[in-house]
PDB file of C-alpha atoms in Angstrom:
ATOM      1  CA  ARG G   1     -97.286  86.689 -54.571  1.00  0.00           C
ATOM      2  CA  LEU G   2     -98.432  86.637 -50.901  1.00  0.00           C
ATOM      3  CA  SER G   3    -101.544  84.765 -51.425  1.00  0.00           C
ATOM      4  CA  GLY G   4     -99.314  81.725 -52.896  1.00  0.00           C
ATOM      5  CA  GLY G   5     -97.041  81.819 -49.718  1.00  0.00           C
ATOM      6  CA  TYR G   6     -94.133  83.174 -51.328  1.00  0.00           C
ATOM      7  CA  TYR G   7     -93.431  85.142 -48.192  1.00  0.00           C
ATOM      8  CA  ALA G   8     -89.683  84.843 -48.153  1.00  0.00           C
ATOM      9  CA  ALA G   9     -89.348  85.985 -51.910  1.00  0.00           C
ATOM     10  CA  ALA G  10     -91.155  89.109 -50.905  1.00  0.00           C
ATOM     11  CA  VAL G  11     -89.307  90.062 -47.639  1.00  0.00           C
ATOM     12  CA  PRO G  12     -86.282  91.628 -49.828  1.00  0.00           C
ATOM     13  CA  LEU G  13     -88.478  93.192 -52.351  1.00  0.00           C
ATOM     14  CA  LEU G  14     -90.567  94.716 -49.467  1.00  0.00           C
ATOM     15  CA  ASP G  15     -87.588  95.634 -47.610  1.00  0.00           C
ATOM     16  CA  GLY G  16     -86.258  97.857 -50.732  1.00  0.00           C
ATOM     17  CA  VAL G  17     -89.633  99.564 -50.892  1.00  0.00           C
ATOM     18  CA  VAL G  18     -89.843 100.513 -47.135  1.00  0.00           C
ATOM     19  CA  LYS G  19     -86.188 101.641 -47.497  1.00  0.00           C
ATOM     20  CA  ALA G  20     -86.872 103.878 -50.415  1.00  0.00           C
ATOM     21  CA  ASP G  21     -89.866 105.184 -48.705  1.00  0.00           C
ATOM     22  CA  PRO G  22     -90.291 104.395 -45.018  1.00  0.00           C
ATOM     23  CA  ARG G  23     -93.724 106.224 -44.975  1.00  0.00           C
ATOM     24  CA  HIS G  24     -95.058 103.549 -47.203  1.00  0.00           C
ATOM     25  CA  ALA G  25     -97.775 101.941 -45.034  1.00  0.00           C
ATOM     26  CA  ALA G  26     -98.914  99.402 -47.102  1.00  0.00           C
ATOM     27  CA  ALA G  27     -95.456  98.098 -47.703  1.00  0.00           C
ATOM     28  CA  GLN G  28     -94.886  98.068 -44.208  1.00  0.00           C
ATOM     29  CA  LEU G  29     -98.036  96.096 -43.584  1.00  0.00           C
ATOM     30  CA  ALA G  30     -96.978  93.588 -46.180  1.00  0.00           C
ATOM     31  CA  LEU G  31     -93.741  93.302 -44.574  1.00  0.00           C
ATOM     32  CA  ALA G  32     -95.067  92.596 -41.404  1.00  0.00           C
ATOM     33  CA  TYR G  33     -97.327  90.154 -42.693  1.00  0.00           C
ATOM     34  CA  CYS G  34     -94.662  88.118 -44.453  1.00  0.00           C
ATOM     35  CA  ARG G  35     -92.504  88.106 -41.485  1.00  0.00           C
ATOM     36  CA  GLN G  36     -95.572  87.110 -39.390  1.00  0.00           C
ATOM     37  CA  HIS G  37     -95.843  83.856 -41.518  1.00  0.00           C
ATOM     38  CA  LEU G  38     -92.266  83.344 -41.492  1.00  0.00           C
ATOM     39  CA  GLY G  39     -92.091  83.420 -38.021  1.00  0.00           C
ATOM     40  CA  GLN G  40     -90.270  86.444 -37.293  1.00  0.00           C
ATOM     41  CA  HIS G  41     -92.784  87.714 -34.627  1.00  0.00           C
ATOM     42  CA  ALA G  42     -90.672  90.271 -33.072  1.00  0.00           C
ATOM     43  CA  ARG G  43     -89.784  91.844 -36.319  1.00  0.00           C
ATOM     44  CA  ALA G  44     -93.283  91.652 -37.679  1.00  0.00           C
ATOM     45  CA  VAL G  45     -94.626  93.670 -34.686  1.00  0.00           C
ATOM     46  CA  GLU G  46     -92.067  96.150 -35.380  1.00  0.00           C
ATOM     47  CA  ARG G  47     -93.647  96.626 -39.129  1.00  0.00           C
ATOM     48  CA  TYR G  48     -97.036  96.500 -37.655  1.00  0.00           C
ATOM     49  CA  GLN G  49     -96.451  99.176 -35.309  1.00  0.00           C
ATOM     50  CA  LEU G  50     -94.494 101.384 -38.098  1.00  0.00           C
ATOM     51  CA  ALA G  51     -97.487 100.911 -40.506  1.00  0.00           C
ATOM     52  CA  ARG G  52    -100.010 101.908 -37.938  1.00  0.00           C
ATOM     53  CA  THR G  53     -98.122 105.009 -36.929  1.00  0.00           C
ATOM     54  CA  VAL G  54     -97.629 106.003 -40.570  1.00  0.00           C
ATOM     55  CA  GLU G  55    -101.170 105.606 -41.019  1.00  0.00           C
ATOM     56  CA  ALA G  56    -101.976 107.692 -38.217  1.00  0.00           C
ATOM     57  CA  TYR G  57     -99.894 110.389 -39.406  1.00  0.00           C
ATOM     58  CA  TYR G  58    -101.533 110.482 -42.572  1.00  0.00           C
ATOM     59  CA  GLU G  59    -104.893 110.461 -41.364  1.00  0.00           C
ATOM     60  CA  LEU G  60    -104.039 113.306 -39.014  1.00  0.00           C
ATOM     61  CA  TYR G  61    -102.822 115.167 -42.246  1.00  0.00           C
ATOM     62  CA  ARG G  62    -105.729 114.414 -44.203  1.00  0.00           C
ATOM     63  CA  ARG G  63    -107.609 115.660 -41.163  1.00  0.00           C
ATOM     64  CA  LEU G  64    -106.059 119.144 -41.020  1.00  0.00           C
ATOM     65  CA  ALA G  65    -105.792 119.506 -44.656  1.00  0.00           C
ATOM     66  CA  GLY G  66    -109.855 118.976 -44.854  1.00  0.00           C
ATOM     67  CA  ARG G  67    -109.461 115.991 -47.013  1.00  0.00           C
TER      68      ARG G  67
END
């Protein structure tokens, strides 16, 4: 539960999700948020950038697909 401050406990779970599906933008974003709150700022920035890249890719895909 991120809202309860369980950032450290969430990291390995979210790592597993993004390892299984690196294109999971919400998991990338949640992982970045956790790392930020744990003081792992450089690692958080990496994940925020990945989440933004993944989301931008899917937005382009949706536009090209007419969705």
